[in-house]
PDB file of C-alpha atoms in Angstrom:
ATOM      1  CA  MET A1057     -13.640   5.691  -1.294  1.00  0.00           C
ATOM      2  CA  GLU A1058     -14.628   2.486   0.177  1.00  0.00           C
ATOM      3  CA  ALA A1059     -12.986  -0.676   1.751  1.00  0.00           C
ATOM      4  CA  PRO A1060     -13.335  -3.277  -0.975  1.00  0.00           C
ATOM      5  CA  GLN A1061     -15.682  -5.833  -0.565  1.00  0.00           C
ATOM      6  CA  SER A1062     -14.404  -9.096   1.273  1.00  0.00           C
ATOM      7  CA  THR A1063     -14.724 -12.580   1.935  1.00  0.00           C
ATOM      8  CA  ALA A1064     -11.243 -11.763   4.710  1.00  0.00           C
ATOM      9  CA  ALA A1065     -12.761 -10.793   8.011  1.00  0.00           C
ATOM     10  CA  VAL A1066     -11.419  -7.501   9.305  1.00  0.00           C
ATOM     11  CA  THR A1067      -8.655  -7.785  12.207  1.00  0.00           C
ATOM     12  CA  ALA A1068      -7.643  -5.073  13.091  1.00  0.00           C
ATOM     13  CA  VAL A1069      -8.304  -1.103  12.063  1.00  0.00           C
ATOM     14  CA  ALA A1070      -5.991   2.765  13.310  1.00  0.00           C
ATOM     15  CA  ARG A1071      -7.203   5.357  11.883  1.00  0.00           C
ATOM     16  CA  MET A1072      -4.170   8.507  12.250  1.00  0.00           C
ATOM     17  CA  ALA A1073      -3.475  12.103  11.283  1.00  0.00           C
ATOM     18  CA  VAL A1074      -1.116  12.937   8.994  1.00  0.00           C
ATOM     19  CA  ASP A1075      -0.012  16.200   8.962  1.00  0.00           C
ATOM     20  CA  SER A1076       2.706  16.893   5.847  1.00  0.00           C
ATOM     21  CA  PRO A1077       4.716  14.126   3.090  1.00  0.00           C
ATOM     22  CA  GLU A1078       7.353  13.847   5.678  1.00  0.00           C
ATOM     23  CA  GLN A1079       4.840  12.055   8.303  1.00  0.00           C
ATOM     24  CA  MET A1080       3.334   9.995   5.381  1.00  0.00           C
ATOM     25  CA  GLN A1081       6.929   8.987   4.446  1.00  0.00           C
ATOM     26  CA  ASP A1082       7.464   8.345   7.999  1.00  0.00           C
ATOM     27  CA  LEU A1083       4.367   6.055   8.591  1.00  0.00           C
ATOM     28  CA  GLY A1084       5.616   4.280   5.996  1.00  0.00           C
ATOM     29  CA  ARG A1085       9.008   3.667   7.668  1.00  0.00           C
ATOM     30  CA  ARG A1086       6.903   2.741  11.244  1.00  0.00           C
ATOM     31  CA  LEU A1087       4.600   0.513   8.999  1.00  0.00           C
ATOM     32  CA  ALA A1088       7.710  -1.569   6.861  1.00  0.00           C
ATOM     33  CA  LYS A1089       8.566  -2.530  10.849  1.00  0.00           C
ATOM     34  CA  VAL A1090       5.398  -4.777  11.198  1.00  0.00           C
ATOM     35  CA  LEU A1091       5.691  -5.889   7.087  1.00  0.00           C
ATOM     36  CA  ARG A1092       7.216  -9.286   6.175  1.00  0.00           C
ATOM     37  CA  PRO A1093       7.475 -11.456   2.719  1.00  0.00           C
ATOM     38  CA  GLY A1094       4.251 -12.275   1.908  1.00  0.00           C
ATOM     39  CA  ASP A1095       2.482  -9.399   2.447  1.00  0.00           C
ATOM     40  CA  LEU A1096       0.062  -7.607   0.618  1.00  0.00           C
ATOM     41  CA  VAL A1097      -0.582  -3.462   0.849  1.00  0.00           C
ATOM     42  CA  MET A1098      -3.152  -2.327  -0.986  1.00  0.00           C
ATOM     43  CA  LEU A1099      -3.525   1.829  -1.284  1.00  0.00           C
ATOM     44  CA  THR A1100      -6.470   3.791  -1.929  1.00  0.00           C
ATOM     45  CA  GLY A1101      -5.952   7.323  -2.002  1.00  0.00           C
ATOM     46  CA  GLU A1102      -7.350  10.023  -4.796  1.00  0.00           C
ATOM     47  CA  LEU A1103      -4.129  11.651  -6.496  1.00  0.00           C
ATOM     48  CA  GLY A1104      -1.881  13.051  -4.769  1.00  0.00           C
ATOM     49  CA  ALA A1105      -3.097  11.556  -1.915  1.00  0.00           C
ATOM     50  CA  GLY A1106       0.388  10.577  -0.689  1.00  0.00           C
ATOM     51  CA  LYS A1107       0.260   6.539  -1.865  1.00  0.00           C
ATOM     52  CA  THR A1108       3.637   6.614  -2.927  1.00  0.00           C
ATOM     53  CA  THR A1109       5.182   8.847  -0.846  1.00  0.00           C
ATOM     54  CA  LEU A1110       3.617   6.266   1.858  1.00  0.00           C
ATOM     55  CA  THR A1111       5.640   3.391  -0.365  1.00  0.00           C
ATOM     56  CA  ARG A1112       9.127   5.506  -0.062  1.00  0.00           C
ATOM     57  CA  GLY A1113       8.648   5.073   3.274  1.00  0.00           C
ATOM     58  CA  LEU A1114       8.017   1.566   3.434  1.00  0.00           C
ATOM     59  CA  GLY A1115      11.402   1.391   1.138  1.00  0.00           C
ATOM     60  CA  GLU A1116      13.228   3.342   3.380  1.00  0.00           C
ATOM     61  CA  GLY A1117      11.986   1.220   6.392  1.00  0.00           C
ATOM     62  CA  LEU A1118      12.476  -2.119   4.047  1.00  0.00           C
ATOM     63  CA  GLY A1119      15.929  -1.090   3.134  1.00  0.00           C
ATOM     64  CA  VAL A1120      15.973  -1.419  -0.571  1.00  0.00           C
ATOM     65  CA  ARG A1121      17.517  -0.539  -3.314  1.00  0.00           C
ATOM     66  CA  GLY A1122      16.230   2.453  -6.013  1.00  0.00           C
ATOM     67  CA  ALA A1123      14.041   4.889  -5.314  1.00  0.00           C
ATOM     68  CA  VAL A1124      10.764   4.192  -5.019  1.00  0.00           C
ATOM     69  CA  THR A1125       8.905   6.520  -7.697  1.00  0.00           C
ATOM     70  CA  SER A1126       5.474   6.145  -8.871  1.00  0.00           C
ATOM     71  CA  PRO A1127       5.511   2.832 -11.239  1.00  0.00           C
ATOM     72  CA  THR A1128       2.512   4.445 -13.360  1.00  0.00           C
ATOM     73  CA  PHE A1129       3.672   4.067 -16.636  1.00  0.00           C
ATOM     74  CA  VAL A1130       6.272   0.659 -16.210  1.00  0.00           C
ATOM     75  CA  ILE A1131       3.011  -0.416 -13.821  1.00  0.00           C
ATOM     76  CA  ALA A1132       5.382  -2.441 -11.372  1.00  0.00           C
ATOM     77  CA  ARG A1133       8.572  -2.105  -9.802  1.00  0.00           C
ATOM     78  CA  VAL A1134      10.636  -5.004  -7.980  1.00  0.00           C
ATOM     79  CA  HIS A1135      13.380  -3.377  -5.254  1.00  0.00           C
ATOM     80  CA  PRO A1136      14.908  -5.850  -3.952  1.00  0.00           C
ATOM     81  CA  SER A1137      16.412  -5.836  -0.231  1.00  0.00           C
ATOM     82  CA  LEU A1138      19.466  -4.659   0.886  1.00  0.00           C
ATOM     83  CA  THR A1139      19.589  -6.185   3.661  1.00  0.00           C
ATOM     84  CA  GLY A1140      18.726  -9.685   3.240  1.00  0.00           C
ATOM     85  CA  GLY A1141      14.902  -8.686   3.968  1.00  0.00           C
ATOM     86  CA  PRO A1142      12.424  -9.245   1.427  1.00  0.00           C
ATOM     87  CA  ALA A1143      12.252  -7.442  -1.769  1.00  0.00           C
ATOM     88  CA  LEU A1144       9.244  -4.352  -2.472  1.00  0.00           C
ATOM     89  CA  VAL A1145       7.185  -5.003  -5.200  1.00  0.00           C
ATOM     90  CA  HIS A1146       5.647  -1.838  -6.350  1.00  0.00           C
ATOM     91  CA  VAL A1147       2.708  -1.721  -8.797  1.00  0.00           C
ATOM     92  CA  ASP A1148       0.265   1.042  -9.636  1.00  0.00           C
ATOM     93  CA  ALA A1149      -2.431  -0.766 -11.327  1.00  0.00           C
ATOM     94  CA  TYR A1150      -4.623   2.563 -12.069  1.00  0.00           C
ATOM     95  CA  ARG A1151      -4.033   2.306 -15.947  1.00  0.00           C
ATOM     96  CA  LEU A1152      -5.099  -1.975 -15.894  1.00  0.00           C
ATOM     97  CA  GLY A1153      -8.649  -2.033 -16.136  1.00  0.00           C
ATOM     98  CA  GLY A1154      -9.585  -5.877 -16.361  1.00  0.00           C
ATOM     99  CA  GLY A1155      -8.962  -6.847 -12.701  1.00  0.00           C
ATOM    100  CA  LEU A1156      -7.987 -10.140 -11.522  1.00  0.00           C
ATOM    101  CA  ASP A1157      -7.265 -11.292 -14.934  1.00  0.00           C
ATOM    102  CA  GLU A1158      -4.711  -8.363 -15.951  1.00  0.00           C
ATOM    103  CA  MET A1159      -3.400  -8.614 -12.684  1.00  0.00           C
ATOM    104  CA  GLU A1160      -2.274 -12.659 -12.953  1.00  0.00           C
ATOM    105  CA  ASP A1161      -0.024 -11.334 -16.184  1.00  0.00           C
ATOM    106  CA  LEU A1162       1.717  -9.104 -13.951  1.00  0.00           C
ATOM    107  CA  ASP A1163       2.518 -12.781 -12.074  1.00  0.00           C
ATOM    108  CA  LEU A1164       1.920 -11.147  -8.334  1.00  0.00           C
ATOM    109  CA  ASP A1165       1.602 -14.627  -6.878  1.00  0.00           C
ATOM    110  CA  VAL A1166       4.600 -15.338  -7.805  1.00  0.00           C
ATOM    111  CA  SER A1167       6.220 -12.595  -6.148  1.00  0.00           C
ATOM    112  CA  LEU A1168       4.215 -12.644  -2.932  1.00  0.00           C
ATOM    113  CA  PRO A1169       5.635 -15.231  -0.846  1.00  0.00           C
ATOM    114  CA  GLU A1170       8.327 -13.632  -0.938  1.00  0.00           C
ATOM    115  CA  SER A1171       8.392  -9.988  -1.129  1.00  0.00           C
ATOM    116  CA  VAL A1172       5.946  -7.360   0.014  1.00  0.00           C
ATOM    117  CA  VAL A1173       3.559  -6.352  -2.334  1.00  0.00           C
ATOM    118  CA  VAL A1174       2.430  -2.356  -2.475  1.00  0.00           C
ATOM    119  CA  VAL A1175      -0.485  -1.804  -4.928  1.00  0.00           C
ATOM    120  CA  GLU A1176      -1.271   1.525  -5.607  1.00  0.00           C
ATOM    121  CA  TRP A1177      -5.465   1.524  -6.811  1.00  0.00           C
ATOM    122  CA  GLY A1178      -6.148  -1.905  -6.463  1.00  0.00           C
ATOM    123  CA  ASP A1179      -9.305  -1.691  -5.615  1.00  0.00           C
ATOM    124  CA  GLY A1180     -11.131  -4.855  -6.968  1.00  0.00           C
ATOM    125  CA  LYS A1181      -8.446  -6.201  -8.739  1.00  0.00           C
ATOM    126  CA  VAL A1182      -6.154  -7.741  -6.067  1.00  0.00           C
ATOM    127  CA  GLU A1183      -8.198  -8.543  -3.021  1.00  0.00           C
ATOM    128  CA  ASP A1184      -7.928 -12.573  -5.152  1.00  0.00           C
ATOM    129  CA  LEU A1185      -4.546 -12.494  -4.219  1.00  0.00           C
ATOM    130  CA  SER A1186      -4.630 -13.151  -0.561  1.00  0.00           C
ATOM    131  CA  ASP A1187      -7.367 -13.193   2.493  1.00  0.00           C
ATOM    132  CA  ASP A1188      -4.601 -11.632   4.527  1.00  0.00           C
ATOM    133  CA  ARG A1189      -3.835  -8.067   3.662  1.00  0.00           C
ATOM    134  CA  LEU A1190      -3.640  -4.796   4.617  1.00  0.00           C
ATOM    135  CA  HIS A1191      -5.825  -2.024   2.793  1.00  0.00           C
ATOM    136  CA  VAL A1192      -4.552   1.350   3.617  1.00  0.00           C
ATOM    137  CA  VAL A1193      -6.843   4.546   2.433  1.00  0.00           C
ATOM    138  CA  ILE A1194      -5.903   7.936   2.368  1.00  0.00           C
ATOM    139  CA  HIS A1195      -8.360  10.770   2.365  1.00  0.00           C
ATOM    140  CA  ARG A1196      -7.081  14.735   1.582  1.00  0.00           C
ATOM    141  CA  VAL A1197      -8.778  17.062   3.643  1.00  0.00           C
ATOM    142  CA  VAL A1198     -11.417  18.511   1.864  1.00  0.00           C
ATOM    143  CA  GLY A1199     -10.813  22.193   0.530  1.00  0.00           C
ATOM    144  CA  ASP A1200      -7.546  23.461   0.166  1.00  0.00           C
ATOM    145  CA  THR A1201      -5.350  21.420  -2.406  1.00  0.00           C
ATOM    146  CA  GLU A1202      -2.362  23.170  -0.488  1.00  0.00           C
ATOM    147  CA  ASP A1203      -3.531  21.236   2.544  1.00  0.00           C
ATOM    148  CA  ASP A1204      -1.231  18.569   3.352  1.00  0.00           C
ATOM    149  CA  ARG A1205      -3.431  17.373   6.283  1.00  0.00           C
ATOM    150  CA  ARG A1206      -4.657  13.284   5.778  1.00  0.00           C
ATOM    151  CA  GLN A1207      -6.847  10.966   7.011  1.00  0.00           C
ATOM    152  CA  VAL A1208      -5.300   7.455   6.840  1.00  0.00           C
ATOM    153  CA  THR A1209      -7.405   4.059   7.499  1.00  0.00           C
ATOM    154  CA  LEU A1210      -5.209   0.799   7.926  1.00  0.00           C
ATOM    155  CA  THR A1211      -7.500  -2.294   7.790  1.00  0.00           C
ATOM    156  CA  GLY A1212      -6.136  -5.507   8.207  1.00  0.00           C
ATOM    157  CA  TYR A1213      -7.962  -8.093   6.522  1.00  0.00           C
ATOM    158  CA  GLY A1214      -7.295 -11.846   7.802  1.00  0.00           C
ATOM    159  CA  ARG A1215      -5.709 -13.992  10.534  1.00  0.00           C
ATOM    160  CA  ARG A1216      -2.227 -12.452   9.923  1.00  0.00           C
ATOM    161  CA  TRP A1217      -3.319  -8.955  11.266  1.00  0.00           C
ATOM    162  CA  SER A1218      -5.109  -9.904  13.653  1.00  0.00           C
ATOM    163  CA  ALA A1219      -2.144  -9.918  16.472  1.00  0.00           C
ATOM    164  CA  VAL A1220      -0.907  -6.747  14.668  1.00  0.00           C
ATOM    165  CA  ASP A1221      -1.327  -2.946  16.248  1.00  0.00           C
ATOM    166  CA  LEU A1222      -1.705  -1.564  13.516  1.00  0.00           C
ATOM    167  CA  GLY A1223      -2.204   1.613  15.675  1.00  0.00           C
ATOM    168  CA  ALA A1224       1.287   1.485  16.829  1.00  0.00           C
ATOM    169  CA  ALA A1225       2.916   2.401  13.451  1.00  0.00           C
TER     170      ALA A1225
END
């Protein structure tokens, strides 16, 4: 899957191998340490790639309330912070086909300034919410579907990510 077209400049890129669901969740916990209120995180990957597993780790790292599960049928879930940090807004845009207009109905632009908003399947739908965003692309290893190995590419867009070492995550 290709990165979405954007007018924002790429300011940070990191690539890494992830060998298990536990490592994917740990990557989420580590990424949470660099996230702050107002961050938009787009997750791209085929079904079963590990998007929700990564988000579960983000939720643990951010110290939010509630089990982080796929919000496929409710579209979005808000997980308030238990530690005084930002809430996690977890969106699954898989069933939304209308682009930004349909996403605007979710009022993500209202939640964004004080929350970390994570959008699965957001390509072509949420890029206009913020020039500063983190795009996470998860590629499954081709072939054996029992293989848990993934290639993860983190791409930071905009000034927000220019000073962040994504490779340290």
